[in-house]
Short mmCIF file of C-alpha atoms in Angstrom, two decimals:
data_model
loop_
_atom_site.label_atom_id
_atom_site.label_comp_id
_atom_site.label_asym_id
_atom_site.label_seq_id
_atom_site.Cartn_x
_atom_site.Cartn_y
_atom_site.Cartn_z
CA UNK A 177 17.19 38.58 -9.08
CA UNK A 178 15.92 35.44 -7.53
CA UNK A 179 13.94 32.68 -9.49
CA UNK A 180 10.61 33.59 -10.25
CA UNK A 181 7.81 31.91 -8.36
CA UNK A 182 7.18 28.47 -10.29
CA UNK A 183 3.47 28.76 -10.81
CA UNK A 184 4.00 32.35 -12.80
CA UNK A 185 5.65 30.08 -15.13
CA UNK A 186 2.97 27.97 -16.95
CA UNK A 187 2.28 28.62 -20.35
CA UNK A 188 -1.29 29.68 -19.70
CA UNK A 189 -3.39 30.50 -17.36
CA UNK A 190 -5.98 28.10 -16.77
CA UNK A 191 -9.46 28.84 -15.64
CA UNK A 192 -11.02 25.50 -15.83
CA UNK A 193 -12.53 24.38 -12.69
CA UNK A 194 -11.21 21.46 -10.31
CA UNK A 195 -11.92 19.96 -7.42
CA UNK A 196 -10.51 20.28 -3.80
CA UNK A 197 -10.86 18.03 -0.83
CA UNK A 198 -8.14 19.09 1.30
CA UNK A 199 -7.70 22.89 0.86
CA UNK A 200 -4.00 24.41 0.76
CA UNK A 201 -1.36 23.38 -2.08
CA UNK A 202 1.36 25.18 -0.47
CA UNK A 203 3.36 25.08 2.40
CA UNK A 204 5.10 28.07 4.30
CA UNK A 205 8.95 28.96 4.03
CA UNK A 206 10.82 26.39 5.77
CA UNK A 207 7.76 24.23 6.34
CA UNK A 208 8.48 21.46 4.50
CA UNK A 209 12.44 20.67 6.31
CA UNK A 210 10.78 20.77 9.63
CA UNK A 211 8.44 18.08 8.77
CA UNK A 212 10.64 15.68 7.02
CA UNK A 213 12.99 16.40 10.47
CA UNK A 214 10.16 15.63 12.64
CA UNK A 215 9.24 12.29 10.43
CA UNK A 216 13.06 11.44 9.79
CA UNK A 217 13.11 11.27 13.83
CA UNK A 218 10.10 9.48 14.12
CA UNK A 219 10.86 6.66 11.64
CA UNK A 220 14.69 6.33 12.80
CA UNK A 221 13.58 6.20 16.28
CA UNK A 222 10.87 3.32 15.56
CA UNK A 223 13.07 1.61 12.85
CA UNK A 224 16.45 1.74 14.50
CA UNK A 225 19.87 2.69 12.92
CA UNK A 226 21.01 -0.74 11.52
CA UNK A 227 17.51 -1.33 9.74
CA UNK A 228 17.52 2.64 8.34
CA UNK A 229 21.40 1.95 7.25
CA UNK A 230 20.59 -0.90 5.22
CA UNK A 231 18.02 0.64 3.05
CA UNK A 232 20.42 3.57 2.66
CA UNK A 233 23.41 1.36 2.10
CA UNK A 234 24.71 1.34 -1.69
CA UNK A 235 25.59 -1.84 -3.97
CA UNK A 236 28.35 -0.88 -5.96
CA UNK A 237 27.39 -4.12 -8.85
CA UNK A 238 23.62 -2.93 -8.80
CA UNK A 239 24.98 0.37 -9.80
CA UNK A 240 26.94 -0.73 -12.45
CA UNK A 241 23.73 -2.19 -13.76
CA UNK A 242 21.83 1.15 -13.26
CA UNK A 243 24.07 2.63 -15.48
CA UNK A 244 24.79 0.26 -18.20
CA UNK A 245 21.51 -1.51 -18.64
CA UNK A 246 19.21 1.20 -19.05
CA UNK A 247 21.01 3.04 -21.68
CA UNK A 248 21.65 -0.03 -23.57
CA UNK A 249 17.88 -0.10 -24.32
CA UNK A 250 17.56 3.05 -25.18
CA UNK A 251 20.12 2.83 -27.70
CA UNK A 252 18.66 -0.36 -28.78
CA UNK A 253 15.35 1.17 -29.19
CA UNK A 254 16.97 4.18 -30.89
CA UNK A 255 18.37 2.22 -33.58
CA UNK A 256 15.03 -0.02 -34.19
CA UNK A 257 13.13 3.19 -34.69
CA UNK A 258 15.74 4.77 -36.85
CA UNK A 259 15.14 1.48 -39.20
CA UNK A 260 11.92 0.27 -38.90
CA UNK A 261 9.15 2.43 -40.68
CA UNK A 262 5.89 3.54 -38.47
CA UNK A 263 4.34 0.69 -40.71
CA UNK A 264 6.21 -1.90 -38.85
CA UNK A 265 4.46 -3.53 -35.46
CA UNK A 266 8.18 -3.36 -34.56
CA UNK A 267 8.81 0.59 -34.74
CA UNK A 268 5.98 0.63 -32.16
CA UNK A 269 6.86 -1.66 -29.37
CA UNK A 270 10.27 0.06 -29.52
CA UNK A 271 8.96 3.42 -29.52
CA UNK A 272 7.25 2.52 -26.34
CA UNK A 273 9.71 0.90 -24.77
CA UNK A 274 12.05 4.18 -25.71
CA UNK A 275 9.38 6.29 -23.75
CA UNK A 276 9.89 4.36 -20.95
CA UNK A 277 13.73 4.20 -21.11
CA UNK A 278 13.53 8.00 -21.45
CA UNK A 279 12.27 8.54 -18.42
CA UNK A 280 13.86 5.74 -16.89
CA UNK A 281 17.65 6.94 -17.87
CA UNK A 282 16.51 10.21 -16.40
CA UNK A 283 15.84 8.75 -13.12
CA UNK A 284 18.85 6.23 -13.14
CA UNK A 285 20.75 9.51 -13.67
CA UNK A 286 18.75 11.14 -10.83
CA UNK A 287 19.92 8.39 -8.01
CA UNK A 288 23.38 7.06 -9.52
CA UNK A 289 24.53 10.28 -10.31
CA UNK A 290 22.42 13.18 -8.72
CA UNK A 291 21.68 12.15 -5.53
CA UNK A 292 24.21 9.42 -4.60
CA UNK A 293 27.52 10.14 -6.53
CA UNK A 294 27.56 6.80 -6.58
CA UNK A 295 31.26 6.38 -8.31
CA UNK A 296 33.11 9.23 -6.98
CA UNK A 297 32.12 13.03 -8.00
CA UNK A 298 34.02 13.09 -11.41
CA UNK A 299 33.64 9.72 -12.46
CA UNK A 300 29.79 9.88 -11.76
CA UNK A 301 29.40 12.94 -13.84
CA UNK A 302 31.08 11.20 -16.75
CA UNK A 303 29.04 7.86 -16.20
CA UNK A 304 26.00 10.43 -16.29
CA UNK A 305 26.79 11.73 -19.71
CA UNK A 306 26.49 8.10 -21.09
CA UNK A 307 23.45 7.56 -19.13
CA UNK A 308 21.93 10.39 -21.03
CA UNK A 309 23.08 9.86 -24.47
CA UNK A 310 20.78 7.25 -25.72
CA UNK A 311 18.06 9.07 -26.99
CA UNK A 312 17.46 12.48 -28.23
CA UNK A 313 16.65 14.94 -25.68
CA UNK A 314 17.50 13.37 -22.56
CA UNK A 315 21.09 15.28 -22.01
CA UNK A 316 19.43 18.34 -22.17
CA UNK A 317 16.91 17.72 -19.48
CA UNK A 318 19.52 15.52 -16.99
CA UNK A 319 22.33 17.22 -16.10
CA UNK A 320 23.92 19.62 -13.44
CA UNK A 321 21.56 22.24 -14.30
CA UNK A 322 18.67 19.96 -13.24
CA UNK A 323 20.22 18.95 -10.18
CA UNK A 324 21.03 22.29 -8.76
CA UNK A 325 17.56 22.77 -9.48
CA UNK A 326 16.17 19.15 -8.08
CA UNK A 327 18.16 20.01 -4.47
CA UNK A 328 16.09 23.43 -4.03
CA UNK A 329 12.90 21.26 -5.04
CA UNK A 330 13.85 18.58 -2.29
CA UNK A 331 14.74 21.26 0.25
CA UNK A 332 11.41 23.53 -0.35
CA UNK A 333 9.08 20.97 -1.93
CA UNK A 334 5.82 22.58 -1.87
CA UNK A 335 7.19 25.91 -0.47
CA UNK A 336 6.90 29.18 -3.01
CA UNK A 337 10.29 28.41 -4.01
CA UNK A 338 10.16 25.01 -5.18
CA UNK A 339 10.96 24.66 -9.02
CA UNK A 340 8.26 21.89 -9.45
CA UNK A 341 5.27 23.90 -7.69
CA UNK A 342 4.03 24.55 -11.51
CA UNK A 343 2.45 21.08 -11.17
CA UNK A 344 -0.40 22.63 -9.17
CA UNK A 345 -1.11 24.73 -12.26
CA UNK A 346 -2.11 21.62 -14.42
CA UNK A 347 -5.51 21.98 -13.74
CA UNK A 348 -8.53 20.49 -15.68
CA UNK A 349 -8.79 16.53 -17.20
CA UNK A 350 -8.56 18.27 -20.72
CA UNK A 351 -5.37 20.03 -20.12
CA UNK A 352 -4.05 17.15 -18.57
CA UNK A 353 -4.82 15.01 -21.40
CA UNK A 354 -3.78 17.33 -23.61
CA UNK A 355 -0.23 17.07 -22.23
CA UNK A 356 -0.13 13.28 -22.38
CA UNK A 357 0.93 14.18 -25.83
CA UNK A 358 5.04 13.96 -25.20
CA UNK A 359 6.27 16.63 -27.70
CA UNK A 360 3.72 19.60 -26.31
CA UNK A 361 4.79 18.02 -22.68
CA UNK A 362 8.52 18.30 -23.76
CA UNK A 363 7.93 21.89 -24.89
CA UNK A 364 5.65 22.82 -21.90
CA UNK A 365 8.37 21.92 -19.54
CA UNK A 366 11.30 23.05 -21.35
CA UNK A 367 9.73 26.53 -21.34
CA UNK A 368 8.91 26.76 -17.94
CA UNK A 369 12.34 25.16 -16.74
CA UNK A 370 14.51 27.67 -19.02
CA UNK A 371 12.57 30.77 -17.51
CA UNK A 372 14.05 29.53 -14.17
CA UNK A 373 16.93 28.44 -15.37
CA UNK A 374 17.77 31.36 -16.65
CA UNK A 375 17.49 33.53 -13.59
CA UNK A 376 19.27 30.93 -11.02
CA UNK A 377 22.52 31.62 -10.16
CA UNK A 378 23.95 28.06 -9.06
CA UNK A 379 27.29 29.88 -7.32
CA UNK A 380 24.89 32.05 -5.55
CA UNK A 381 22.48 29.54 -4.84
CA UNK A 382 25.26 27.05 -3.28
CA UNK A 383 27.91 29.19 -2.14
CA UNK A 384 31.78 27.84 -2.07
CA UNK A 385 33.01 25.08 -4.05
CA UNK A 386 30.01 23.51 -4.82
CA UNK A 387 28.45 26.42 -6.81
CA UNK A 388 31.82 26.65 -8.54
CA UNK A 389 31.92 22.56 -9.52
CA UNK A 390 28.23 23.24 -10.66
CA UNK A 391 29.28 26.08 -12.82
CA UNK A 392 32.23 24.25 -14.24
CA UNK A 393 30.33 21.18 -14.82
CA UNK A 394 27.32 23.47 -16.23
CA UNK A 395 29.37 25.45 -18.77
CA UNK A 396 31.00 21.83 -20.09
CA UNK A 397 27.17 20.13 -20.47
CA UNK A 398 25.80 23.75 -22.35
CA UNK A 399 28.76 22.99 -25.02
CA UNK A 400 27.96 19.07 -25.12
CA UNK A 401 24.37 20.09 -25.91
CA UNK A 402 24.83 22.30 -28.43
CA UNK A 403 26.48 19.15 -29.89
CA UNK A 404 24.22 17.25 -29.06
CA UNK A 405 21.63 19.36 -31.24
CA UNK A 406 23.65 19.89 -34.34
CA UNK A 407 24.17 16.10 -34.57
CA UNK A 408 20.45 15.70 -34.78
CA UNK A 409 19.85 18.80 -37.19
CA UNK A 410 22.57 16.78 -39.15
CA UNK A 411 20.42 13.58 -39.23
CA UNK A 412 17.46 15.44 -39.60
CA UNK A 413 18.80 16.98 -43.08
CA UNK A 414 20.19 13.56 -43.84
CA UNK A 415 17.35 11.48 -43.12
CA UNK A 416 14.15 13.79 -42.26
CA UNK A 417 12.00 10.45 -41.92
CA UNK A 418 13.87 8.20 -39.62
CA UNK A 419 14.72 11.06 -37.49
CA UNK A 420 11.29 12.30 -36.97
CA UNK A 421 9.90 8.91 -36.60
CA UNK A 422 13.00 8.50 -33.48
CA UNK A 423 12.53 11.96 -32.09
CA UNK A 424 8.81 11.78 -32.46
CA UNK A 425 8.25 8.37 -31.40
CA UNK A 426 10.19 8.06 -27.95
CA UNK A 427 9.22 11.49 -26.98
CA UNK A 428 5.65 10.85 -27.61
CA UNK A 429 5.54 7.32 -25.48
CA UNK A 430 7.48 9.52 -22.62
CA UNK A 431 4.62 11.88 -22.32
CA UNK A 432 2.10 9.39 -21.05
CA UNK A 433 5.12 7.86 -18.54
CA UNK A 434 5.68 11.23 -17.53
CA UNK A 435 1.79 12.27 -17.17
CA UNK A 436 1.33 8.74 -15.01
CA UNK A 437 4.96 9.46 -13.17
CA UNK A 438 3.10 13.18 -11.67
CA UNK A 439 0.09 11.08 -10.56
CA UNK A 440 2.39 9.10 -8.73
CA UNK A 441 4.44 11.25 -7.38
CA UNK A 442 2.79 13.95 -5.56
CA UNK A 443 -0.78 13.96 -7.27
CA UNK A 444 -2.77 13.25 -3.90
CA UNK A 445 -1.06 14.54 -0.66
CA UNK A 446 -2.48 15.81 2.37
CA UNK A 447 -0.03 18.78 2.98
CA UNK A 448 -1.41 18.75 6.62
CA UNK A 449 0.18 15.92 7.38
CA UNK A 450 3.97 15.70 7.54
CA UNK A 451 4.14 11.77 7.21
CA UNK A 452 2.47 11.85 3.44
CA UNK A 453 4.78 12.77 1.30
CA UNK A 454 3.76 11.48 -1.99
CA UNK A 455 0.67 9.83 -3.30
CA UNK A 456 0.81 6.86 -1.41
CA UNK A 457 -0.18 4.33 -3.74
CA UNK A 458 0.74 0.58 -2.97
CA UNK A 459 2.95 -0.51 -5.80
CA UNK A 460 3.83 -3.88 -7.10
CA UNK A 461 6.20 -5.18 -9.37
CA UNK A 462 4.83 -3.79 -12.57
CA UNK A 463 4.28 -0.20 -11.65
CA UNK A 464 8.30 -0.21 -9.55
CA UNK A 465 9.81 -1.00 -13.01
CA UNK A 466 6.90 1.13 -15.01
CA UNK A 467 8.10 3.96 -12.88
CA UNK A 468 11.51 2.94 -11.91
CA UNK A 469 10.87 2.42 -8.51
CA UNK A 470 10.18 6.36 -8.04
CA UNK A 471 6.39 6.21 -7.75
CA UNK A 472 3.81 6.55 -5.03
CA UNK A 473 5.15 4.80 -1.89
CA UNK A 474 8.80 4.38 -3.36
CA UNK A 475 8.47 8.12 -3.86
CA UNK A 476 7.75 8.95 -0.26
CA UNK A 477 10.77 6.68 0.75
CA UNK A 478 12.57 8.90 -1.71
CA UNK A 479 11.82 12.25 -0.03
CA UNK A 480 11.99 11.08 3.41
CA UNK A 481 15.84 9.40 2.62
CA UNK A 482 16.91 11.09 -0.55
CA UNK A 483 19.56 8.96 -0.39
CA UNK A 484 18.04 5.24 -0.49
CA UNK A 485 18.87 3.79 -4.16
CA UNK A 486 16.17 2.42 -6.30
CA UNK A 487 17.37 -1.35 -5.28
CA UNK A 488 16.45 -0.80 -1.89
CA UNK A 489 12.97 0.47 -2.68
CA UNK A 490 10.51 -2.47 -1.83
CA UNK A 491 12.51 -3.24 1.46
CA UNK A 492 12.34 0.23 2.57
CA UNK A 493 8.31 0.31 1.44
CA UNK A 494 7.73 -2.60 3.69
CA UNK A 495 9.30 -1.05 6.58
CA UNK A 496 7.63 2.17 6.63
CA UNK A 497 4.33 1.61 5.34
CA UNK A 498 2.66 0.29 8.44
CA UNK A 499 3.64 3.46 10.41
CA UNK A 500 2.58 5.55 7.74
CA UNK A 501 -1.07 4.01 7.40
CA UNK A 502 -0.79 4.48 11.31
CA UNK A 503 -0.22 8.27 10.97
CA UNK A 504 -3.18 8.60 9.04
CA UNK A 505 -1.86 8.32 5.19
CA UNK A 506 -4.35 7.22 2.48
CA UNK A 507 -2.74 3.87 0.95
CA UNK A 508 -4.09 3.58 -2.38
CA UNK A 509 -4.43 0.03 -4.48
CA UNK A 510 -6.24 0.96 -7.69
CA UNK A 511 -4.03 2.64 -9.86
CA UNK A 512 -6.76 3.14 -12.30
CA UNK A 513 -9.06 5.19 -9.98
CA UNK A 514 -5.84 7.43 -9.35
CA UNK A 515 -5.62 8.21 -13.04
CA UNK A 516 -9.39 8.55 -13.06
CA UNK A 517 -9.44 10.95 -10.63
CA UNK A 518 -6.26 13.17 -12.16
CA UNK A 519 -7.62 12.65 -16.01
CA UNK A 520 -11.21 12.75 -15.93
CA UNK A 521 -12.57 13.90 -12.71
CA UNK A 522 -9.83 16.88 -12.26
CA UNK A 523 -8.60 16.57 -8.37
CA UNK A 524 -6.50 18.76 -7.35
CA UNK A 525 -2.51 18.09 -7.32
CA UNK A 526 -1.40 18.13 -3.98
CA UNK A 527 -4.79 17.55 -2.26
CA UNK A 528 -6.55 14.86 -0.85
CA UNK A 529 -8.48 13.02 -3.00
CA UNK A 530 -11.75 10.64 -3.37
CA UNK A 531 -12.50 8.87 -0.22
CA UNK A 532 -12.25 4.90 -0.25
CA UNK A 533 -15.46 2.49 0.61
CA UNK A 534 -13.54 2.23 4.23
CA UNK A 535 -13.15 5.86 4.73
CA UNK A 536 -16.88 6.62 3.42
CA UNK A 537 -18.12 3.56 6.06
CA UNK A 538 -16.16 5.12 8.91
CA UNK A 539 -17.22 8.61 8.19
CA UNK A 540 -20.79 7.31 7.99
#
């Protein structure tokens, strides 16, 4: 059987009222790729092939940095959390950085291994095992199973087949705030994805050699995940306090970063405008580092051209922003206002949110 509609996989049925400004939260079958074809053609025609080729071009040295620096930070924070008690300020600094590193290692895997295969098919896969080795639970989330599911997300974004469509069901400020607690968030996501994964046949979804390759890698990864779980279980027996503070510290802060990522990816989006591919928040250096160049305006670039390396995002954003503004995409400059809209006002996911002062003045 085909995977169930992701909105049917929510942990519970939510009746908390939430606000809507735009209307629909879902696209018709096939509409996403039609929209992307239109947008890509328009952008490539206006920008020219040279500029588009440049922002999509890889840099081997920078790819090596992406594959080494974040995992090294992750390993450093893991060792630090293990060795320092929760009464030490050093532990809390390490836990905060570990939460960021957990997300960043996942997003570096997503870019370097998942979308671009920067080091070749099998070498990239091996590099990916290293990238996701540094913190507990990363390898259980970022792997070939995730990649197979993620490619479906890019092809069917906001359509019924989209495995990320469950985000539309995370309604109500209270539920969203509670889900920021990383351990709870991790359990929720695993529960949703497990049901989807169990009914996803990769060889059927990806016929031919690619499906067989995915199935082979998944079989190996499933064995490695069992080893990962056994190692952490053994550590729990050996030193329960150190193991628990290491896991809870990193996963706990990860929940905060992941919630902010949800806001900056597709939190605000007008599905009737093909150019509006993400919450078009104008990221700066701080928010780009915090979201690993994968949120706000950077995420719009990623959905238009999924093979733009994250180190090309600043240039890509500068190129497309004037066109996006002209095409009616709402540019947001206040991160606090977006967080307030999502966590306090309870704005509906994937809808147009509040009007800024300029929009209100124009409407008046």
